[in-house]
MMTF fields as JSON, N, C-alpha, C and O atoms, coordinates in Angstrom:
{
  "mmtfVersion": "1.0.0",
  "mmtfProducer": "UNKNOWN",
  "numBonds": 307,
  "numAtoms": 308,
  "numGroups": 77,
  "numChains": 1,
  "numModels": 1,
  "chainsPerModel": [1],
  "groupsPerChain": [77],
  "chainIdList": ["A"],
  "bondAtomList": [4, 2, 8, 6, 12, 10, 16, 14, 20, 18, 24, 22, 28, 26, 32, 30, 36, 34, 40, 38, 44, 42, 48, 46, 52, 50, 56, 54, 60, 58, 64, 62, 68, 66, 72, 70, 76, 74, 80, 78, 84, 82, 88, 86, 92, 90, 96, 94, 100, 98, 104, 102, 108, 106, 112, 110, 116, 114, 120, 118, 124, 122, 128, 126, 132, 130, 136, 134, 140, 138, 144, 142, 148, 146, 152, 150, 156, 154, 160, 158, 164, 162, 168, 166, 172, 170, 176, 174, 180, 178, 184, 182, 188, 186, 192, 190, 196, 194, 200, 198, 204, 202, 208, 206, 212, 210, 216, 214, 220, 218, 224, 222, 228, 226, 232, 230, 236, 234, 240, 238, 244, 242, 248, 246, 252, 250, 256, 254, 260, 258, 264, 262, 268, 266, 272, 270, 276, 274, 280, 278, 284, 282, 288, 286, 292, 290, 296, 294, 300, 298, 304, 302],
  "bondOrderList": [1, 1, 1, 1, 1, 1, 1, 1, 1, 1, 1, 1, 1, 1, 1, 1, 1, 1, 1, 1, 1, 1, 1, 1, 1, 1, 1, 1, 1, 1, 1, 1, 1, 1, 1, 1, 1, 1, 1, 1, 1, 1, 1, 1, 1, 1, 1, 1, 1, 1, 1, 1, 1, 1, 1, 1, 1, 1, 1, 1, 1, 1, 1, 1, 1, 1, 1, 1, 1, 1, 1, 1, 1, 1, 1, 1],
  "groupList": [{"groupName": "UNK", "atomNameList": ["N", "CA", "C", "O"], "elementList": ["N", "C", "C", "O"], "formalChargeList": [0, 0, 0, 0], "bondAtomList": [1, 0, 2, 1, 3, 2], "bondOrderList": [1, 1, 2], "singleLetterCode": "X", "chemCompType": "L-PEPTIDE LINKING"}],
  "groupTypeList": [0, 0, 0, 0, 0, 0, 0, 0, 0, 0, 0, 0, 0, 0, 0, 0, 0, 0, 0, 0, 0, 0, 0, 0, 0, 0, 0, 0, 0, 0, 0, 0, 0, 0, 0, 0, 0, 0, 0, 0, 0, 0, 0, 0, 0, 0, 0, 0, 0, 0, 0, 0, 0, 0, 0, 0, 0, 0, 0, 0, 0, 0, 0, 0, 0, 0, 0, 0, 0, 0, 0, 0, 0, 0, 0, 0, 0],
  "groupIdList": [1, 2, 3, 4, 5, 6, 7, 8, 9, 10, 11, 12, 13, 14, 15, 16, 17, 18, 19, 20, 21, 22, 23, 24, 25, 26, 27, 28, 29, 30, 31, 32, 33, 34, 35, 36, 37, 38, 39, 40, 41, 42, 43, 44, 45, 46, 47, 48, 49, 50, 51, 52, 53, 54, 55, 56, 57, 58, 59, 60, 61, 62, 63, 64, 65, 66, 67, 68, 69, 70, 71, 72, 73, 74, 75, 76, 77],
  "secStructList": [7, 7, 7, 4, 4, 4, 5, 7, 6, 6, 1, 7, 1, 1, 1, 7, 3, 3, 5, 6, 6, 7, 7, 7, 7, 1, 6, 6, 6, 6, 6, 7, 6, 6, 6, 3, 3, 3, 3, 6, 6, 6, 6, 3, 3, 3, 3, 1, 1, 7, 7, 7, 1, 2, 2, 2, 2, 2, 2, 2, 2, 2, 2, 2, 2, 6, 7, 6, 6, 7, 7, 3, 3, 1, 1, 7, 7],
  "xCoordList": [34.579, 35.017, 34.679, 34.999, 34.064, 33.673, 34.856, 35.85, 34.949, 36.026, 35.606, 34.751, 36.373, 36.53, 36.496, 35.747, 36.978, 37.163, 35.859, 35.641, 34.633, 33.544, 32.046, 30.887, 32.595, 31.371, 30.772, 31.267, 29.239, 28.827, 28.678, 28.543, 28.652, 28.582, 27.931, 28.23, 26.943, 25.362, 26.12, 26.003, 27.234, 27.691, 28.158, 29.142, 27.352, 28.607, 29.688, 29.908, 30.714, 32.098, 32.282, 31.659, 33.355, 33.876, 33.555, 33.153, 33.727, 34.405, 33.956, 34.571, 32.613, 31.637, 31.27, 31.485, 30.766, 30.419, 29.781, 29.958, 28.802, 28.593, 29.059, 28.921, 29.54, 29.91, 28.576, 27.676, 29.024, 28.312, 27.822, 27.26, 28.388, 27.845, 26.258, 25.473, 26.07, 24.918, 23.693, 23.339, 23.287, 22.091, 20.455, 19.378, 20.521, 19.583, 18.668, 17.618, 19.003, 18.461, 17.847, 17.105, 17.874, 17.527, 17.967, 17.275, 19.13, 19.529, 20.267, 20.668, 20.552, 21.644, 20.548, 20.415, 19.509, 18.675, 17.881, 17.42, 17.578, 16.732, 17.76, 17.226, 18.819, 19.598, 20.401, 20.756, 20.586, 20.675, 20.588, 21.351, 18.927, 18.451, 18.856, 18.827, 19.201, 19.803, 20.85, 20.979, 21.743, 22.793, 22.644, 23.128, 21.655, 21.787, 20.024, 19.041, 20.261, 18.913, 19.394, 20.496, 18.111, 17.877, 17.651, 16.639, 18.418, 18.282, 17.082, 16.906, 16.367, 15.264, 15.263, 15.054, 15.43, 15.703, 16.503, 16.152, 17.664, 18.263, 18.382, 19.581, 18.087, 17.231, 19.088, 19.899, 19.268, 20.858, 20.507, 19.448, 21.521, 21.707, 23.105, 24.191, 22.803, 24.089, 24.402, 23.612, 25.338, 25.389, 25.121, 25.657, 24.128, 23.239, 24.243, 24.347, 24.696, 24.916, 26.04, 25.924, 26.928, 28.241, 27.55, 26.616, 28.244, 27.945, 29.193, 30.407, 28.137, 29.368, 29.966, 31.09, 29.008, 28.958, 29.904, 30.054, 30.198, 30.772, 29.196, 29.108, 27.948, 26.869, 26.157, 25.729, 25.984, 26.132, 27.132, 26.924, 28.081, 29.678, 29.102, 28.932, 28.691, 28.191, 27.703, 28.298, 26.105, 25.124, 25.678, 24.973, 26.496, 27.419, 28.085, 28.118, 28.872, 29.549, 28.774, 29.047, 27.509, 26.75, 26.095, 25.942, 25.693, 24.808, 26.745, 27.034, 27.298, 28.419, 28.852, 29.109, 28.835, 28.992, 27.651, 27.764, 26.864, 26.051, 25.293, 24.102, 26.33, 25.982, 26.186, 27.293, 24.886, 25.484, 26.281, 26.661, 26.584, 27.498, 29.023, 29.888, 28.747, 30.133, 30.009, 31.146, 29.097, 29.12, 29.45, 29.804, 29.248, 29.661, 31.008, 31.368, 31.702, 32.831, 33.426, 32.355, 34.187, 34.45, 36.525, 37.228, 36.524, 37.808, 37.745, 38.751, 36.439, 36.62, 37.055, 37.737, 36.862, 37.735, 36.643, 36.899],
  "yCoordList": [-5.191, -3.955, -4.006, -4.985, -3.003, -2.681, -2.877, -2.229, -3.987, -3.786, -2.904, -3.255, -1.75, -0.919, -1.718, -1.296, -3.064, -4.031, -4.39, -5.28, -4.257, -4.969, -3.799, -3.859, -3.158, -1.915, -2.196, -2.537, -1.72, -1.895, -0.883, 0.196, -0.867, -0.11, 0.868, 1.766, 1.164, 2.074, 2.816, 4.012, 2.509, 3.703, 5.008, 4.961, 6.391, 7.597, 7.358, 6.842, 7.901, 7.797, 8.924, 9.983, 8.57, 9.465, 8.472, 7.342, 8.886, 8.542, 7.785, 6.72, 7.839, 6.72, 5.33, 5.477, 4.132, 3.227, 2.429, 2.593, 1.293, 0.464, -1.021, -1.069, -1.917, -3.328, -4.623, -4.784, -5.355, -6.318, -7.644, -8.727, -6.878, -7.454, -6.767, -7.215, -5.814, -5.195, -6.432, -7.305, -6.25, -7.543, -6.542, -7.135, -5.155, -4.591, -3.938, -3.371, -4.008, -3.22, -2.399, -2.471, -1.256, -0.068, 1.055, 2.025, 0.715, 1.619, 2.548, 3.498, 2.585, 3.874, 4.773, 5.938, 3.914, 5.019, 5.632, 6.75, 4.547, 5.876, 6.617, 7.387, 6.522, 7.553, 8.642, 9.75, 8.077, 9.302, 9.324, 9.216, 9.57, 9.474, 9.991, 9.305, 11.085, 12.003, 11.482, 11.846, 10.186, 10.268, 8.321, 7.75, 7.831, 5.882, 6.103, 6.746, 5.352, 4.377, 2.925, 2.384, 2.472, 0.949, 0.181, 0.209, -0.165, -1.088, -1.869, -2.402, -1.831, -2.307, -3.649, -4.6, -3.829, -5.355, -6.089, -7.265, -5.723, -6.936, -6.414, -6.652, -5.902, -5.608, -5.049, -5.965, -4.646, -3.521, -2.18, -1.646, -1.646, -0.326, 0.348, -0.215, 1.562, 2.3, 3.619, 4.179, 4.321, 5.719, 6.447, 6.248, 7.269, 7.495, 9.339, 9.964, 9.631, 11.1, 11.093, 10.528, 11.865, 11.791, 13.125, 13.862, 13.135, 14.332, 15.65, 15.638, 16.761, 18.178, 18.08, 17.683, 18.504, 19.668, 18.438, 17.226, 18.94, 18.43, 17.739, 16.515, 18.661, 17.764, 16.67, 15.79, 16.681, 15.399, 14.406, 13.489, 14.726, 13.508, 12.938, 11.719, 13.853, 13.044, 12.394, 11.318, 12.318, 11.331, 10.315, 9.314, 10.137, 9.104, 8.292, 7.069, 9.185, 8.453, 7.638, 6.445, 8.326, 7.481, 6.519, 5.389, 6.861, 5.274, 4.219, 3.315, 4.488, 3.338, 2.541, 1.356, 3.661, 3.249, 1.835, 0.746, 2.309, 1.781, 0.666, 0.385, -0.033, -1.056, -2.292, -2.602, -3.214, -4.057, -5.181, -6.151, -5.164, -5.924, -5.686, -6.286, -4.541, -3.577, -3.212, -3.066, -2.924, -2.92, -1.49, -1.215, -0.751, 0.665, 1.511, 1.994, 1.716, 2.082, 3.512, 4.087, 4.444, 5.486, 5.773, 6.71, 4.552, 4.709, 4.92, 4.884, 5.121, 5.299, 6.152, 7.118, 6.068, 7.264, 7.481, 8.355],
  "zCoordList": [2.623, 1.994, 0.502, -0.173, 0.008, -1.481, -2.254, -1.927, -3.631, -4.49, -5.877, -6.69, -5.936, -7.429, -8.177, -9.058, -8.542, -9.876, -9.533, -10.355, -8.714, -9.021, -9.021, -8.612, -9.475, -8.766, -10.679, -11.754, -10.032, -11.331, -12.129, -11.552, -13.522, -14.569, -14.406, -15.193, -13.529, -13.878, -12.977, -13.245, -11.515, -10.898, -11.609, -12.348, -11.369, -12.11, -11.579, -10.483, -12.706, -12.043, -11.13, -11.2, -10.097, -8.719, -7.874, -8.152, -6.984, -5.129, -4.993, -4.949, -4.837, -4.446, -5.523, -6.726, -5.056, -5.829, -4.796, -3.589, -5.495, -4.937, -6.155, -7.377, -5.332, -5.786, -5.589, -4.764, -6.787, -6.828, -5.598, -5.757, -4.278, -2.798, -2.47, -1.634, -3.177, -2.944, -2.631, -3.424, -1.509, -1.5, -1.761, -1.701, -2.016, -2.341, -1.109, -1.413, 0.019, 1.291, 1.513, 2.492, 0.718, 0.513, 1.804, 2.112, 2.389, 3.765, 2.972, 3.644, 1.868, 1.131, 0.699, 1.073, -0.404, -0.536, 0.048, -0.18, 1.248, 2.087, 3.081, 3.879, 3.127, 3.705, 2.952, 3.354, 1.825, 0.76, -0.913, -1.873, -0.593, -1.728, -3.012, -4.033, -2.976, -3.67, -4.853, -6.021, -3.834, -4.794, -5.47, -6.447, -4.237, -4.307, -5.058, -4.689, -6.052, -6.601, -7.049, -6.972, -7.568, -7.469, -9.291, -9.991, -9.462, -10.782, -10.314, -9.219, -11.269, -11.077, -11.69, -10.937, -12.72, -13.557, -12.837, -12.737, -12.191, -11.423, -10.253, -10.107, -9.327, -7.707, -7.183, -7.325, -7.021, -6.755, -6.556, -6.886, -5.965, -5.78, -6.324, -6.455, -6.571, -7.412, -7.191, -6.43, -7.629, -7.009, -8.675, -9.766, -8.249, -9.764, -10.061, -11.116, -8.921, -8.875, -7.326, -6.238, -7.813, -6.711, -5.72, -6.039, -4.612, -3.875, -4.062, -4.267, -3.865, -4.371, -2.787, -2.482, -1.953, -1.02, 0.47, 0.317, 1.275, 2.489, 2.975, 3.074, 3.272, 3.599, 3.12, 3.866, 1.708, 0.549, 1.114, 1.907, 0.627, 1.457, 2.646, 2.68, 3.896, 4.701, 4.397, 4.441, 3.759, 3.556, 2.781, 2.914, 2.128, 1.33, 2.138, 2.003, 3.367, 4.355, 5.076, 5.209, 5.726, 6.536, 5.858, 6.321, 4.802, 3.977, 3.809, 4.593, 3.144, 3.547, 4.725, 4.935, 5.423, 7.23, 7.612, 8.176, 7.193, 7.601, 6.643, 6.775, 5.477, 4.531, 5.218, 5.659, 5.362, 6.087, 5.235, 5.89, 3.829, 3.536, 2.823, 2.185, 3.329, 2.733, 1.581, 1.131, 0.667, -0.724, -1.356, -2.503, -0.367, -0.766, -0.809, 0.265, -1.808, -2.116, -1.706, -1.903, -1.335, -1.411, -2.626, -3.006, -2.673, -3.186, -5.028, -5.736, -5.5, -6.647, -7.922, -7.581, -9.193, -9.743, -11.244, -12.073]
}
């Protein structure tokens, strides 16, 4: 499970986050590009842009659902 005390800096703030378990996969961003990109200097993923819409949220939900090391947060603020 994603910890809020570890999500990294580059996340915008809101709901979503990703934490420093990120092993860099790329299953968030190619499932929703929109809102996950990739630090490039130290190989991570982050939530660059929160989702408005209920269909956004999905794609947030399903790239979390589907992190295989839990790194993706929804409890953030």
């Amino acid at each position: 499970m994603a910890d809020k005390e570890e999500k990294w800096a580059d996340n915008a703030p809101g709901k979503f986050y990703v934490d420093e378990q990120c092993i860099d996969c790329d299953l968030c961003r190619e499932t929703a590009p929109d809102f996950y990109t990739r630090n490039d200097d130290e190989a991570y993923s982050y939530v660059h842009n929160q989702p408005k819409t209920q269909e956004d949220i999905d794609l947030c939900m399903e790239a979390l659902e589907g992190c295989p090391v839990e790194a993706i947060g929804d409890d953030g603020d």
